[in-house]
Coordinates of C-alpha atoms and ligand atoms in Angstrom, one line a residue:
M17 CA 0.0 0.0 0.0
T18 CA 1.3 3.5 -0.9
V19 CA 0.4 6.2 1.6
S20 CA 0.3 9.7 0.1
S21 CA 2.2 12.5 1.9
P22 CA 0.4 15.5 3.4
P23 CA 1.5 19.0 2.3
R24 CA 4.6 20.2 4.1
V25 CA 4.7 23.5 6.0
L26 CA 7.8 25.0 7.7
T27 CA 7.8 27.4 10.6
V28 CA 10.9 29.6 11.2
A29 CA 10.5 31.0 14.7
G30 CA 11.3 30.9 18.4
S31 CA 10.7 28.1 20.8
D32 CA 8.2 28.8 23.7
S33 CA 9.1 26.5 26.6
G34 CA 5.5 26.9 27.9
G35 CA 4.1 25.4 24.7
G36 CA 1.5 28.2 24.0
A37 CA 3.1 30.3 21.3
G38 CA 6.1 30.2 18.9
I39 CA 7.3 26.9 17.3
Q40 CA 5.1 24.8 19.6
A41 CA 1.9 26.7 18.7
D42 CA 2.8 26.5 15.0
L43 CA 3.4 22.7 15.0
K44 CA 0.2 22.1 16.9
T45 CA -1.8 24.2 14.5
M46 CA -0.2 22.3 11.5
L47 CA -1.1 19.0 13.0
A48 CA -4.7 20.1 13.7
L49 CA -5.1 21.2 10.1
G50 CA -3.7 18.1 8.6
V51 CA -0.3 19.2 7.2
H52 CA 3.2 18.0 8.0
G53 CA 4.8 20.6 10.2
M54 CA 8.6 21.2 10.2
S55 CA 10.6 23.7 12.3
V56 CA 13.7 25.9 12.0
I57 CA 14.4 27.3 15.4
A58 CA 15.8 30.8 15.4
A59 CA 15.8 31.5 19.2
V60 CA 15.0 29.7 22.4
T61 CA 12.9 31.5 25.0
A62 CA 12.5 30.6 28.7
Q63 CA 8.8 31.5 28.9
N64 CA 5.7 30.6 30.8
S65 CA 2.2 32.0 31.5
V66 CA 3.5 35.1 33.3
G67 CA 6.2 36.3 30.9
V68 CA 9.4 35.7 29.0
Q69 CA 12.3 35.2 31.5
G70 CA 15.0 35.2 28.8
Y71 CA 15.9 34.3 25.3
W72 CA 19.0 33.1 23.4
E73 CA 19.5 33.4 19.6
L74 CA 20.9 30.6 17.6
P75 CA 24.0 31.4 15.5
P76 CA 23.1 32.3 11.9
E77 CA 25.0 29.3 10.6
A78 CA 22.7 27.0 12.7
V79 CA 19.6 28.7 11.2
R80 CA 21.0 28.5 7.7
A81 CA 21.9 24.8 8.2
Q82 CA 18.4 23.9 9.4
L83 CA 16.9 25.7 6.4
G84 CA 19.3 23.9 4.1
S85 CA 18.4 20.5 5.6
V86 CA 14.7 21.0 5.2
L87 CA 14.6 22.7 1.8
G88 CA 17.4 20.5 0.3
D89 CA 15.7 17.2 0.9
I90 CA 12.0 17.6 2.0
G91 CA 10.8 20.8 0.4
V92 CA 7.9 23.0 1.4
Q93 CA 4.5 24.0 0.1
A94 CA 4.3 27.0 2.5
V95 CA 6.5 28.8 5.1
K96 CA 5.6 30.8 8.2
T97 CA 8.0 33.1 10.1
G98 CA 7.6 34.3 13.7
M99 CA 10.2 35.5 16.2
L100 CA 13.5 36.1 14.5
A101 CA 15.1 38.1 17.3
S102 CA 18.1 39.9 15.6
P103 CA 19.1 41.7 12.4
V104 CA 21.5 39.0 11.3
L105 CA 18.8 36.3 11.7
V106 CA 16.2 38.4 9.9
E107 CA 18.8 38.9 7.1
T108 CA 19.8 35.2 6.9
V109 CA 16.1 34.0 6.8
S110 CA 15.1 36.6 4.3
E111 CA 17.9 35.7 1.9
V112 CA 17.0 32.0 1.9
L113 CA 13.3 32.6 1.7
A114 CA 13.7 35.0 -1.3
G115 CA 14.4 31.8 -3.4
V116 CA 12.1 29.3 -1.7
G117 CA 9.4 29.2 -4.4
A118 CA 6.5 28.7 -2.0
P119 CA 4.2 31.2 -0.2
V120 CA 5.7 32.9 2.9
V121 CA 3.5 34.1 5.7
V122 CA 5.3 36.6 7.9
D123 CA 4.1 37.3 11.5
P124 CA 6.4 40.3 12.3
V125 CA 6.6 39.4 16.0
G126 CA 7.9 42.3 18.1
V127 CA 6.9 41.7 21.7
S128 CA 5.1 39.0 23.7
K129 CA 1.6 39.4 25.1
H130 CA 3.2 40.4 28.4
G131 CA 5.2 43.2 26.7
D132 CA 8.5 41.4 26.7
A133 CA 10.7 42.2 23.7
L134 CA 11.3 39.3 21.2
L135 CA 13.0 41.4 18.5
A136 CA 16.0 43.7 18.9
P137 CA 14.9 47.3 18.2
E138 CA 17.7 47.6 15.6
A139 CA 16.2 44.6 13.7
V140 CA 13.0 46.6 12.7
E141 CA 14.8 48.2 9.7
T142 CA 15.9 44.8 8.5
V143 CA 12.4 43.4 8.8
K144 CA 11.2 46.3 6.7
A145 CA 13.9 46.2 4.1
R146 CA 14.6 42.5 3.7
L147 CA 11.8 40.3 5.1
L148 CA 8.6 42.1 4.1
P149 CA 9.5 42.2 0.4
V150 CA 9.6 38.3 0.3
A151 CA 6.3 37.9 2.1
T152 CA 3.2 36.6 0.4
V153 CA 1.1 37.7 3.5
V154 CA 2.2 39.8 6.5
T155 CA 0.1 39.7 9.6
P156 CA 0.9 42.6 12.0
N157 CA -1.2 43.5 15.0
L158 CA -1.8 47.1 15.8
W159 CA 1.4 47.6 17.8
E160 CA 3.5 46.0 15.0
V161 CA 1.8 48.3 12.4
S162 CA 2.8 51.3 14.4
Q163 CA 6.4 50.0 14.9
L164 CA 6.8 49.2 11.2
T165 CA 5.0 52.2 9.6
G166 CA 4.3 54.8 12.3
V167 CA 0.6 54.6 11.5
K168 CA -1.6 54.5 14.6
V169 CA -4.9 52.6 14.3
E170 CA -7.5 54.0 16.6
S171 CA -10.6 52.5 15.0
E172 CA -11.7 50.1 12.3
A173 CA -11.8 53.1 9.9
D174 CA -7.9 53.3 10.1
L175 CA -7.3 49.7 9.1
R176 CA -7.1 50.3 5.4
K177 CA -4.6 53.2 5.9
A178 CA -2.5 50.8 8.0
A179 CA -2.6 48.1 5.3
D180 CA -1.6 50.5 2.5
A181 CA 1.4 51.6 4.6
I182 CA 2.4 48.0 5.1
L183 CA 1.9 47.2 1.4
E184 CA 4.4 50.0 0.5
L185 CA 7.1 47.8 2.2
G186 CA 6.7 45.1 -0.4
P187 CA 4.5 42.1 0.7
A188 CA 1.9 40.9 -1.8
W189 CA -0.9 41.0 0.9
A190 CA -1.3 42.7 4.2
L191 CA -3.6 41.3 6.9
I192 CA -4.1 43.9 9.7
K193 CA -5.3 42.2 12.9
G194 CA -7.9 44.4 14.6
G195 CA -8.4 42.1 17.6
H196 CA -7.1 44.7 20.0
L197 CA -9.8 47.3 19.0
P198 CA -13.1 47.3 20.9
G199 CA -16.0 45.4 19.5
A200 CA -16.2 42.4 17.3
P201 CA -12.6 41.4 16.2
T202 CA -12.2 42.4 12.6
D203 CA -9.1 41.8 10.4
L204 CA -8.6 43.6 7.1
L205 CA -6.9 41.8 4.2
T206 CA -5.8 43.6 1.0
D207 CA -3.4 43.3 -1.9
G208 CA -4.0 47.0 -2.7
T209 CA -6.8 46.1 -5.2
R210 CA -9.1 43.7 -3.5
E211 CA -10.2 44.2 0.1
F212 CA -11.8 41.7 2.5
R213 CA -12.9 42.2 6.1
F214 CA -13.1 39.1 8.4
T215 CA -15.1 39.6 11.6
A216 CA -15.6 37.0 14.3
E217 CA -17.4 36.8 17.6
R218 CA -15.4 38.3 20.5
H219 CA -14.6 35.7 23.2
D220 CA -13.8 37.5 26.5
N221 CA -11.3 34.9 27.5
R222 CA -8.0 36.1 29.1
H223 CA -6.3 32.8 27.9
T224 CA -5.1 34.1 24.5
H225 CA -1.4 33.2 24.5
G226 CA -0.3 32.3 21.0
T227 CA -3.2 33.8 19.0
G228 CA -1.0 35.6 16.4
C229 CA 1.3 32.5 15.9
T230 CA -1.7 30.3 15.5
L231 CA -3.4 32.5 12.9
A232 CA -0.3 32.9 10.8
S233 CA 0.5 29.1 10.9
A234 CA -3.1 28.3 10.0
I235 CA -2.9 30.7 7.0
A236 CA 0.3 28.9 5.8
S237 CA -1.3 25.5 6.3
H238 CA -4.4 26.4 4.3
L239 CA -2.2 27.9 1.5
A240 CA -0.3 24.6 1.5
L241 CA -3.6 22.7 1.2
G242 CA -4.3 24.7 -2.0
E243 CA -6.5 27.6 -0.9
D244 CA -5.9 31.1 -2.3
V245 CA -5.0 33.9 0.1
P246 CA -8.5 35.2 0.9
S247 CA -9.9 31.8 1.6
A248 CA -6.8 30.6 3.5
V249 CA -7.3 33.7 5.8
E250 CA -11.0 33.0 6.2
K251 CA -10.4 29.4 7.2
A252 CA -7.5 30.4 9.5
K253 CA -9.6 33.0 11.2
E254 CA -12.4 30.4 11.9
Y255 CA -9.7 28.1 13.4
V256 CA -8.1 30.7 15.7
T257 CA -11.6 32.0 16.8
G258 CA -12.5 28.4 18.0
A259 CA -9.1 28.1 19.6
I260 CA -9.6 31.4 21.5
A261 CA -13.1 30.4 22.6
R262 CA -11.5 27.3 24.3
G263 CA -8.3 28.9 25.6
F264 CA -7.6 27.4 29.0
P265 CA -5.9 28.4 32.3
L266 CA -2.3 27.2 32.8
G267 CA 0.2 28.4 35.4
G268 CA -0.5 31.7 37.2
G269 CA -1.0 34.0 34.2
I270 CA -2.3 34.0 30.6
G271 CA -3.0 30.4 29.4
P272 CA -2.8 29.2 25.8
V273 CA -5.5 28.9 23.1
D274 CA -6.7 25.4 22.5
H275 CA -5.2 24.0 19.3
A276 CA -7.1 20.7 19.7
W277 CA -10.6 22.4 20.1
R278 CA -12.0 20.6 17.0
W279 CA -11.1 17.2 18.4
R280 CA -12.6 17.9 21.8
G281 CA -16.0 18.6 20.4
Ligands
ATP90 N1 -11.0 38.2 22.3 C1 -10.9 37.7 21.0 N2 -12.0 37.0 20.5 C2 -11.9 36.5 19.2 N3 -10.9 36.8 18.4 C3 -9.9 37.5 18.8 C4 -9.8 38.0 20.1 N4 -8.6 38.7 20.3 C5 -8.0 38.6 19.1 N5 -8.7 37.9 18.2 C6 -8.4 37.6 16.8 O1 -7.2 36.7 16.9 C7 -6.4 36.8 15.8 C8 -5.0 37.2 16.4 O2 -5.0 38.5 16.7 P1 -4.2 39.3 17.8 O3 -4.4 40.7 17.6 O4 -4.5 38.7 19.1 O5 -2.7 38.9 17.4 P2 -1.4 39.2 18.1 O6 -1.5 40.3 19.0 O7 -0.3 39.2 17.1 O8 -1.3 37.9 19.0 P3 0.0 37.4 19.7 O9 0.3 38.5 20.7 O10 -0.5 36.1 20.4 O11 1.1 37.1 18.7 C9 -7.0 37.9 15.0 O12 -7.8 37.3 14.0 C10 -7.8 38.7 15.9 O13 -8.9 39.4 15.3
MP5_91 C1 8.7 32.3 20.9 C2 7.5 33.2 20.8 N1 7.0 33.6 19.7 C3 5.9 34.5 19.6 C4 5.3 34.9 20.8 C5 4.1 35.9 20.7 O1 3.0 35.3 21.3 P1 2.2 36.0 22.4 O2 2.0 37.5 22.0 O3 0.9 35.3 22.5 O4 2.9 36.0 23.7 C6 5.9 34.5 22.0 N2 5.3 34.8 23.2 N3 6.9 33.6 22.0

């Protein structure tokens, strides 16, 4: 009997020892959505439900070697990037992904939910100049939009202005996450010509660790499964909304979203 292989999706990100965000959230999302998840670790965090106690970057040659191992033998149908920590790692990953030949979903992670820095301030320029131009979709939250473009989003009416400023940096699509605005969480997706707004029910659950990682990985997974960008985002939003609804307490602080919500019924 020949068993066919599921689509392959790669995350290039940081490890979260608490298992709620980063590489661990990405691989759980990929399993839940039926693709084969692979990981290139850029940094290791010591992290739990109350914050990030420290992080350590891998040497650029270790990141380049992991990328070479995966891309040289296995190949990918989509890639997601998350925490890349430093200018040299952003540069290394951007250079390799420029020639990857598969869609790249960039979550431009700057700080954790607790406000702990996950990207050196001097790396922001490298993200703008090198990483965003290779992105198929970039998924900033409102804080990241302001860090990358200076645009402050105060209401849903500002989302398109933010997306246009992000598109000027070179990605094919911008998805601006409006989850931190009051009211029903609405995200705006545009390629400059077409515009889509995705609105979900708000779940007043404080256990939302890993939402951004989960959404970006779900988009990459649905792209690998053959969806176009708008329908991959629509399906990913449905998945993350269910995961937020079932986010559970863990430790003394903010617990994770539930990646297995569809299996629990
Ligand atoms: N309380 C909520 N209920 C439902 N959906 C939400 C809620 N908060 C955020 N979302 C949605 O979750 C997704 C992730 O958005 P969010 O703004 O939380 O990302 P993020 O800040 O980058 O997350 P993280 O800090 O975990 O990386 C978006 O689709 C957003 O609209
Ligand atoms: C390794 C890593 N990557 C990303 C996040 C962002 O997730 P959150 O904003 O939910 O803390 C994180 N905390 N840790």
